[in-house]
Short mmCIF file of C-alpha atoms and ligand atoms in Angstrom, two decimals:
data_model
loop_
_atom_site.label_atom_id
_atom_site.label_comp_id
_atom_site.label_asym_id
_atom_site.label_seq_id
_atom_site.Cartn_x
_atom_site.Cartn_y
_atom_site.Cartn_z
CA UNK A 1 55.76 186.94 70.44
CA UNK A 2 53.88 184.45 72.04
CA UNK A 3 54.55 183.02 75.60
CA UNK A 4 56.55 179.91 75.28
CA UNK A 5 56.56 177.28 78.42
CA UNK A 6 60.12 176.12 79.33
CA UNK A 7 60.74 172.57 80.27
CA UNK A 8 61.55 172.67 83.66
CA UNK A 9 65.10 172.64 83.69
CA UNK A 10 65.44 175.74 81.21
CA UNK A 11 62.89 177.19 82.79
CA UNK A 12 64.59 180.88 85.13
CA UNK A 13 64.59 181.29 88.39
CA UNK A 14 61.39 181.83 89.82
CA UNK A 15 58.86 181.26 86.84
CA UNK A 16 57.80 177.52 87.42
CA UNK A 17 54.28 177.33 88.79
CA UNK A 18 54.30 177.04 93.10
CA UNK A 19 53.67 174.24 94.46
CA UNK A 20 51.24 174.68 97.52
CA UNK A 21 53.48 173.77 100.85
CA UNK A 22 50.99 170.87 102.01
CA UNK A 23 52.95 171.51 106.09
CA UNK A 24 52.59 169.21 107.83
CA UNK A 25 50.06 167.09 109.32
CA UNK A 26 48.64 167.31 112.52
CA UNK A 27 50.28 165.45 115.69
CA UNK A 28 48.73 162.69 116.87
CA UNK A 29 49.84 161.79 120.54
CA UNK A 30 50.13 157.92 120.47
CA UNK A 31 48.79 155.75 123.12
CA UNK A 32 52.04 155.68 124.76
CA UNK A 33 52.24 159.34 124.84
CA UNK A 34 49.50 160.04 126.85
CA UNK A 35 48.60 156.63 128.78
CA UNK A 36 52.03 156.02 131.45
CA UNK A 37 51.31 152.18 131.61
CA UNK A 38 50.89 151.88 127.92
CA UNK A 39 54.52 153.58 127.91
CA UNK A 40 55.43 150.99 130.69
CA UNK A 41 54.08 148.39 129.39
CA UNK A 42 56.61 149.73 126.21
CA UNK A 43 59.36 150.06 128.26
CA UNK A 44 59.70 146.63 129.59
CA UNK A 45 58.79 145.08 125.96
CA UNK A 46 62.09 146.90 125.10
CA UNK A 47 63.99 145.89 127.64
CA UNK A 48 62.28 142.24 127.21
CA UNK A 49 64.07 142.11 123.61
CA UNK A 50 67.66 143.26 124.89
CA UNK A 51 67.64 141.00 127.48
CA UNK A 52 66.48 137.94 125.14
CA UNK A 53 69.68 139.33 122.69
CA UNK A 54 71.74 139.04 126.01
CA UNK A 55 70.49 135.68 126.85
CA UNK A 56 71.42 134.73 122.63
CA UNK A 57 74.64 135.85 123.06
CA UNK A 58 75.44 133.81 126.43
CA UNK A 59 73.82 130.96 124.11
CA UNK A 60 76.23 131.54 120.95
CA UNK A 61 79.27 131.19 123.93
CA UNK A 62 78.35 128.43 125.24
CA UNK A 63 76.92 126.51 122.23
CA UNK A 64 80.78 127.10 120.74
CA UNK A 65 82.04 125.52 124.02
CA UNK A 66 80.03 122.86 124.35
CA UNK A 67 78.57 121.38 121.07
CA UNK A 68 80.76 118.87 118.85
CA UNK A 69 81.77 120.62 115.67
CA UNK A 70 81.24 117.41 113.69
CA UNK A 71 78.20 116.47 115.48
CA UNK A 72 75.14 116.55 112.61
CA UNK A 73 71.52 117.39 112.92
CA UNK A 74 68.68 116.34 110.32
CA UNK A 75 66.45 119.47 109.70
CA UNK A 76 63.74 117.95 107.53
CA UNK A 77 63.28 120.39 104.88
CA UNK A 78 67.04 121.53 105.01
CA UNK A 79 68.32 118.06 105.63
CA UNK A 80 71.76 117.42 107.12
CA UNK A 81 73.52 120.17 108.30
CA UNK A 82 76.02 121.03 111.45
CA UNK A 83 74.73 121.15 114.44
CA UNK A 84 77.62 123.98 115.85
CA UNK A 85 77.14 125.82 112.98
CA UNK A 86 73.33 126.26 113.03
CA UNK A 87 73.12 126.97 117.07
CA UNK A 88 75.76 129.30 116.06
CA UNK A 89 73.98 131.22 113.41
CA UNK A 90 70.40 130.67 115.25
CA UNK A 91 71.81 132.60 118.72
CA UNK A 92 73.79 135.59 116.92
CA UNK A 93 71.01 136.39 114.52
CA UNK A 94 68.39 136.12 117.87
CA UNK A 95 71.36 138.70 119.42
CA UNK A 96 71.66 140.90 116.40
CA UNK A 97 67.87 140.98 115.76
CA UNK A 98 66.57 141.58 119.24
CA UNK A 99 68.96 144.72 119.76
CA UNK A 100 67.81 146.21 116.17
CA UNK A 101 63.82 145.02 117.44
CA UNK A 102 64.12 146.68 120.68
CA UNK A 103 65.95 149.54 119.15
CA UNK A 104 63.45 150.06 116.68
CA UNK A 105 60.16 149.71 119.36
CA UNK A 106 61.74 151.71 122.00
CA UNK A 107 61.73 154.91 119.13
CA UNK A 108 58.08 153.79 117.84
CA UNK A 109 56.53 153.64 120.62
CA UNK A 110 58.89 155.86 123.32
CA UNK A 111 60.90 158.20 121.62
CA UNK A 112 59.24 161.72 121.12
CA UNK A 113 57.48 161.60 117.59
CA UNK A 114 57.46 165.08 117.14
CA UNK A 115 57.29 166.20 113.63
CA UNK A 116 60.16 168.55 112.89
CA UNK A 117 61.04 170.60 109.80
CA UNK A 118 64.45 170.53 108.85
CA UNK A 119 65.30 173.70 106.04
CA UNK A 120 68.47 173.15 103.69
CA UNK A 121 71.19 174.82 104.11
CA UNK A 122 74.86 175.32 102.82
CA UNK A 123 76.86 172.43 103.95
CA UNK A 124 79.43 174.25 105.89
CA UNK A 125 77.04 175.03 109.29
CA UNK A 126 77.76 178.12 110.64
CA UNK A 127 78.46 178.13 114.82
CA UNK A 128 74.99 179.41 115.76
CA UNK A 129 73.70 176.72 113.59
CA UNK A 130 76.52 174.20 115.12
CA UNK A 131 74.94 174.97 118.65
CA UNK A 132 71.89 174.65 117.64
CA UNK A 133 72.24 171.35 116.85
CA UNK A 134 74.34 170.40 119.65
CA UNK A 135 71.06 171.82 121.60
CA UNK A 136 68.87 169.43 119.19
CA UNK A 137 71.14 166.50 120.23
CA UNK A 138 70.37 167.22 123.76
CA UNK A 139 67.08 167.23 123.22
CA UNK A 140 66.80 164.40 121.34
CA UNK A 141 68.73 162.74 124.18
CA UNK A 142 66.54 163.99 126.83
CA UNK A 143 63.09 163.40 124.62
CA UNK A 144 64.52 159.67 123.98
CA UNK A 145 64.15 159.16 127.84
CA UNK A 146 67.33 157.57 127.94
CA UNK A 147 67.97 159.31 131.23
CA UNK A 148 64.53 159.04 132.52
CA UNK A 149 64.28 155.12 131.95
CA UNK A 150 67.60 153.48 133.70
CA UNK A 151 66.00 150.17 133.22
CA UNK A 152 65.88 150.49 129.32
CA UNK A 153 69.05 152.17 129.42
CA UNK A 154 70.86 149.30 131.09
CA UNK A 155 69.59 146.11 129.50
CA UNK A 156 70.63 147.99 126.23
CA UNK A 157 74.01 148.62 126.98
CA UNK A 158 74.16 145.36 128.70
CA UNK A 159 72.86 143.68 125.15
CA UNK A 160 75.28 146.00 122.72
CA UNK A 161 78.33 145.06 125.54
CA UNK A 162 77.76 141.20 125.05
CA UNK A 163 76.85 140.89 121.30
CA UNK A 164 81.11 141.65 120.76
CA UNK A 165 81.94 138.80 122.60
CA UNK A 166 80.49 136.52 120.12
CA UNK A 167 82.84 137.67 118.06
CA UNK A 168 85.78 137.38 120.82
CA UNK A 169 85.10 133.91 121.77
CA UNK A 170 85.83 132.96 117.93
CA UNK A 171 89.06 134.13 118.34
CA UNK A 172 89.55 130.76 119.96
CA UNK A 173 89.79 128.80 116.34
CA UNK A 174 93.23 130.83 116.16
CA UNK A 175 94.79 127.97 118.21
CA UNK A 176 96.17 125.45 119.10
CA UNK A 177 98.73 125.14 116.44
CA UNK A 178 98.35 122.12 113.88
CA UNK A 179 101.68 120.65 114.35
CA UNK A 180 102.33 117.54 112.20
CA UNK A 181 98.44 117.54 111.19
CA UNK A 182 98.64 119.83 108.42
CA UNK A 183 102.19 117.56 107.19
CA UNK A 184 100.34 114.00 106.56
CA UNK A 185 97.49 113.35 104.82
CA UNK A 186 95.39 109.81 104.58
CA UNK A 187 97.65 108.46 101.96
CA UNK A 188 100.58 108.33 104.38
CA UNK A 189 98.68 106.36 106.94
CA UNK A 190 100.78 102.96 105.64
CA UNK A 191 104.07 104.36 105.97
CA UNK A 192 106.41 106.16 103.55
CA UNK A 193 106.21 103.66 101.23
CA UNK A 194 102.96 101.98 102.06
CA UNK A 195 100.52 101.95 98.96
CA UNK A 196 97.45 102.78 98.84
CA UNK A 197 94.82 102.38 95.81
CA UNK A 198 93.23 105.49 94.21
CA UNK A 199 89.74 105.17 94.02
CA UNK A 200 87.75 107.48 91.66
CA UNK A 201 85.73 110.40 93.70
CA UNK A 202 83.10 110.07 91.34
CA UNK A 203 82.30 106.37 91.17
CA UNK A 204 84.05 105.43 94.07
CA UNK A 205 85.36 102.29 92.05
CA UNK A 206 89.50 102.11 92.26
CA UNK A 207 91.06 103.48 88.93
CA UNK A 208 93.08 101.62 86.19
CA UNK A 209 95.40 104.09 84.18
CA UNK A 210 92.86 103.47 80.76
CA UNK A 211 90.67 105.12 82.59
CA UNK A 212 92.56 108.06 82.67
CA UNK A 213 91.61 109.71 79.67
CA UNK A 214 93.75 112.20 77.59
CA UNK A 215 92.30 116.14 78.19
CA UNK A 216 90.19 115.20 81.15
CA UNK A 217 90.71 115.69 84.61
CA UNK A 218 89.72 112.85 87.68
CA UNK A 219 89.44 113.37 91.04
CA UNK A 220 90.44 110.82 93.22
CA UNK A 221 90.59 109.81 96.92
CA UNK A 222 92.32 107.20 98.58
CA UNK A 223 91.01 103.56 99.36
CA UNK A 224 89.68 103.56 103.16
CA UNK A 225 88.39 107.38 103.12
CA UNK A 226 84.48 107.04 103.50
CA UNK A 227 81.89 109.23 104.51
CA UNK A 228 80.68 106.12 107.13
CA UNK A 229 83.31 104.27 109.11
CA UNK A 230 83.35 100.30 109.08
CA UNK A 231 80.03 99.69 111.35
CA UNK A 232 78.40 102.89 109.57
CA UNK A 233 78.62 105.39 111.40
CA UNK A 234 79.27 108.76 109.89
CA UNK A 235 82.68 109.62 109.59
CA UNK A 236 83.58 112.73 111.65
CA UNK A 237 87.23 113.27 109.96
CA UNK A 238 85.67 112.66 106.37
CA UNK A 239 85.94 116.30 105.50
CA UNK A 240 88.97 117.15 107.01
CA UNK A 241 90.98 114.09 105.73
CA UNK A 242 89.35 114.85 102.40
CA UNK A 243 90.41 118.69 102.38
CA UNK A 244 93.90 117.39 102.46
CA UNK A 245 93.47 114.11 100.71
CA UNK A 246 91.69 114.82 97.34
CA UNK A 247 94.26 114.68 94.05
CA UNK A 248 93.59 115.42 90.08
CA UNK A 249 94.76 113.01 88.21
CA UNK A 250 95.95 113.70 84.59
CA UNK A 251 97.41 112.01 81.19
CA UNK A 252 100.11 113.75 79.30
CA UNK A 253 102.48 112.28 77.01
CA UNK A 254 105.50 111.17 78.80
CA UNK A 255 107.72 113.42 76.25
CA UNK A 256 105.97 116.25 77.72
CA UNK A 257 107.12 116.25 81.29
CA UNK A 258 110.16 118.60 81.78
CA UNK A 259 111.48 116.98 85.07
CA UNK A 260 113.08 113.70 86.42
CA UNK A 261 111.89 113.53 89.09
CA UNK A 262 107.99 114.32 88.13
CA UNK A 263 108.60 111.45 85.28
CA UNK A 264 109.75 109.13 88.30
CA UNK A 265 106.59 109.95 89.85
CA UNK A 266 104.06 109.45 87.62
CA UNK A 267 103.18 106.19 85.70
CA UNK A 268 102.95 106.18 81.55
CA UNK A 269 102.38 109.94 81.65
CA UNK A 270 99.55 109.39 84.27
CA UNK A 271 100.45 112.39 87.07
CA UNK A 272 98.16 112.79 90.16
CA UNK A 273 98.50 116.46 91.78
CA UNK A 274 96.90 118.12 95.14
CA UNK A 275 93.71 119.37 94.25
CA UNK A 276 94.04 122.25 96.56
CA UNK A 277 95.41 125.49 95.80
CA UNK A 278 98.62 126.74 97.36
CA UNK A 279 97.47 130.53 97.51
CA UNK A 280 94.62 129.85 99.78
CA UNK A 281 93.20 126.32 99.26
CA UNK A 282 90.42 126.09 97.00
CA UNK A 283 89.84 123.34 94.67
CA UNK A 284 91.35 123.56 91.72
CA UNK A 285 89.39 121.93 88.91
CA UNK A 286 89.89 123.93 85.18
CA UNK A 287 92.31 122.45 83.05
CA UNK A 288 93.65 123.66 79.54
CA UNK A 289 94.46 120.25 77.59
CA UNK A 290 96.85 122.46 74.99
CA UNK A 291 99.20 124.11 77.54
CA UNK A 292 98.87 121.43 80.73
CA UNK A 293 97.80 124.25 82.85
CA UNK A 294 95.50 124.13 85.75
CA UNK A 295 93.97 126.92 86.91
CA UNK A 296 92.27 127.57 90.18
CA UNK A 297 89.04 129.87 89.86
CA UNK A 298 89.25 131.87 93.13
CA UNK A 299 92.27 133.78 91.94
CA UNK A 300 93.53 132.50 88.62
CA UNK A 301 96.41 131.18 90.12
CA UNK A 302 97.49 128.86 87.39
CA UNK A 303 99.90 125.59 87.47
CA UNK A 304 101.94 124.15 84.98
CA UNK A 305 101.25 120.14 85.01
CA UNK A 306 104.07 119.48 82.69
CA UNK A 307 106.73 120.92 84.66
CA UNK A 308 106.22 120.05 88.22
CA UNK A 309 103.18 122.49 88.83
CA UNK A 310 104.52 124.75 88.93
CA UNK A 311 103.30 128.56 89.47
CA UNK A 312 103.23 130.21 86.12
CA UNK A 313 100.21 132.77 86.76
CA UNK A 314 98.49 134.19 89.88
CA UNK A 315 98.91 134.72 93.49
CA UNK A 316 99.93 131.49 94.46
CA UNK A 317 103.42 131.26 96.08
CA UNK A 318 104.22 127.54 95.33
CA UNK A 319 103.97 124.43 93.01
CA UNK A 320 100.60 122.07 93.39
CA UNK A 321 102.09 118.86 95.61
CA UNK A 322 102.60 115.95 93.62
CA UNK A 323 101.58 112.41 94.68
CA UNK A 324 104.19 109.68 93.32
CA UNK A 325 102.22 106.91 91.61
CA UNK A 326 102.62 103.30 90.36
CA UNK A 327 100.61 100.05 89.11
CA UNK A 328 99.47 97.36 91.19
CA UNK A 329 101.03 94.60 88.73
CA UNK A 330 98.86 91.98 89.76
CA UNK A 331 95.08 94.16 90.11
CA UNK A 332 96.30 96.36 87.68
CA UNK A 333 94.83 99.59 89.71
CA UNK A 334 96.61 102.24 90.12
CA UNK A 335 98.36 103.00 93.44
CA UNK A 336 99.87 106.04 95.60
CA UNK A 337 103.75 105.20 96.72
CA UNK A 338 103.60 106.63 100.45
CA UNK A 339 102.27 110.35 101.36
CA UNK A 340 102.84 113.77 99.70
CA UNK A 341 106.14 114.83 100.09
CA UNK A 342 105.12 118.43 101.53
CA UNK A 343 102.40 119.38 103.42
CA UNK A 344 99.76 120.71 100.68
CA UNK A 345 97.24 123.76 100.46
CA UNK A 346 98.24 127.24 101.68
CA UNK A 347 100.90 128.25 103.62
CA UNK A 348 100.91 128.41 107.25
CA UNK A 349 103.47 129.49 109.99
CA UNK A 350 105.72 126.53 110.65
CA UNK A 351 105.38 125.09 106.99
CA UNK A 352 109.07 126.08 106.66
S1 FES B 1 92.95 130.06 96.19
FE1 FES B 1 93.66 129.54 94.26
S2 FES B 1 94.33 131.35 93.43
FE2 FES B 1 93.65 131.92 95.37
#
């Protein structure tokens, strides 16, 4: 019978070809190894990195203390962005990167590079074997030089004991508590019965209610809210008034609203709703013509525009806000009668 070869994995025990053990290459001492200011010269280029991640991280503090979280900067290529927000993001990454730089140079160039063979074994260790590397630890240790090079040694643990207070510091943003902020929103800025017009988000041209077309969905803002105040300059509450401000605005048939009080509210069937989610406030902007449901895509939390928005899918805890609405008679735009009559968005501790 002639001599078959097995494929490799059918193959027994012990009758694939050898491979020759190539070992291993010959150490090569690097420069720092054998020249002491070369390894010097190392040594502070380490501890030049962690103390340039220290210096970051006292940067991140006090950039959050001391620049204006609505101040803007114009970065060319990137165009307008925050000017907290990019010192912020420019200091920890300097922090982060300069530990994992100096980390990484201090074993290139320091650390002993001694090539070491490592055979497999059964994953249970025995207790010789747990010694022995116990001993290896040691030796890595004392090879490292961490005990031999206090100046390396403290500049790290000064940069890895700093880098967490980045982190800390943003703890601030926890407080103070909103009190009546999160409760009015820029249609309530006239009183509770003050009107306001509802200009279109898109356009920014006040709406009529035959513009409000059956099946779609508009997104609307109030009359005064501009990204550039009176004697244009930006507007530094834009966003936030916004993030409470926005509303959809919808057209059912007046036979299909279920309550009185949402039929008092809305004008012909026209019914204008927080845009922002009650589970955890993202905008809200799919909407099912058939069923009058609005669902938010973060969580599927889904709202039932016929019958007071309420919750009739998903996490969300609550009904969508709804704004009450009328008719200028004499411009014949539509209008928002006073403020929402609960705060909107998610919940928060005193929303009661
Ligand atoms: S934020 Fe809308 S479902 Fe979670």
């Amino acid at each position: 019978m002639s001599e078959e070869k097995l494929p490799a994995a059918h193959a027994p025990a012990g009758t694939l070809d050898p491979f020759a053990d190539p070992g291993l290459p010959e150490h090569e001492p690097r420069r720092t190894d054998i020249d002491e200011k070369a390894a010097k010269r190392a040594e502070r280029q380490v501890s030049l990195l962690f103390v340039i991640s220290m210096l970051a991280t006292v940067g991140f503090i006090a950039s959050y203390v001391t620049i204006d979280k609505y101040r803007i900067v114009d970065l060319f290529f990137f165009g307008k962005i925050g000017a907290l927000n990019l010192a912020l993001g420019v200091t920890l990454g300097i922090a982060l990167f300069c530990i994992g730089a100096g980390a990484v140079h201090w074993a290139r160039t320091l650390m002993t590079d001694e090539e070491i063979v490592q055979e497999r074994h059964e994953l249970k260790s025995s207790p010789e074997d747990r010694e022995a590397g116990i001993r290896e630890f040691q030796q890595g240790a004392a090879d490292s030089g961490i005990g031999r090079r206090p100046l390396i040694r403290r500049t790290m643990i000064g940069a890895m004991a700093l880098v967490p207070l980045s982190g800390v510091v943003l703890l601030r943003d926890l407080g103070p508590l909103p009190g009546n902020k999160l409760r009015h929103t820029f249609w309530g800025r006239k009183g509770p019965e003050g009107r306001t017009v509802i200009i279109n988000e898109n356009t920014g041209k006040p709406l009529k209610p035959d513009h409000i077309i059956k099946g779609s969905l508009t997104m609307a803002k109030p009359e005064g809210l501009n990204q550039e105040t009176e004697d244009h300059q930006p507007n530094e509450h834009y966003l936030a008034e916004m993030g409470k401000a926005v509303i959809l605005l919808v057209r059912l048939e007046p036979d299909e609203i279920k309550s009185k009080k949402q039929l008092e509210w809305s004008y012909q069937g026209i019914v204008a709703y927080s845009k922002i989610c009650t589970h955890v406030g993202c905008p809200i902007g799919l909407y099912e013509q058939q069923t009058h449901h609005l669902l938010c895509p973060c969580h599927q939390s889904t709202f039932d525009l016929a019958d007071d928005g309420a919750v009739v899918f998903g996490p969300a805890a609550r009904s969508l806000p709804q704004l009450k609405i009328t008719v200028n008679e004499s411009t014949g735009f539509l209008e928002a009668v006073g403020d929402f009559a609960e705060p909107v968005g998610p919940s928060f501790w005193e929303r009661g």
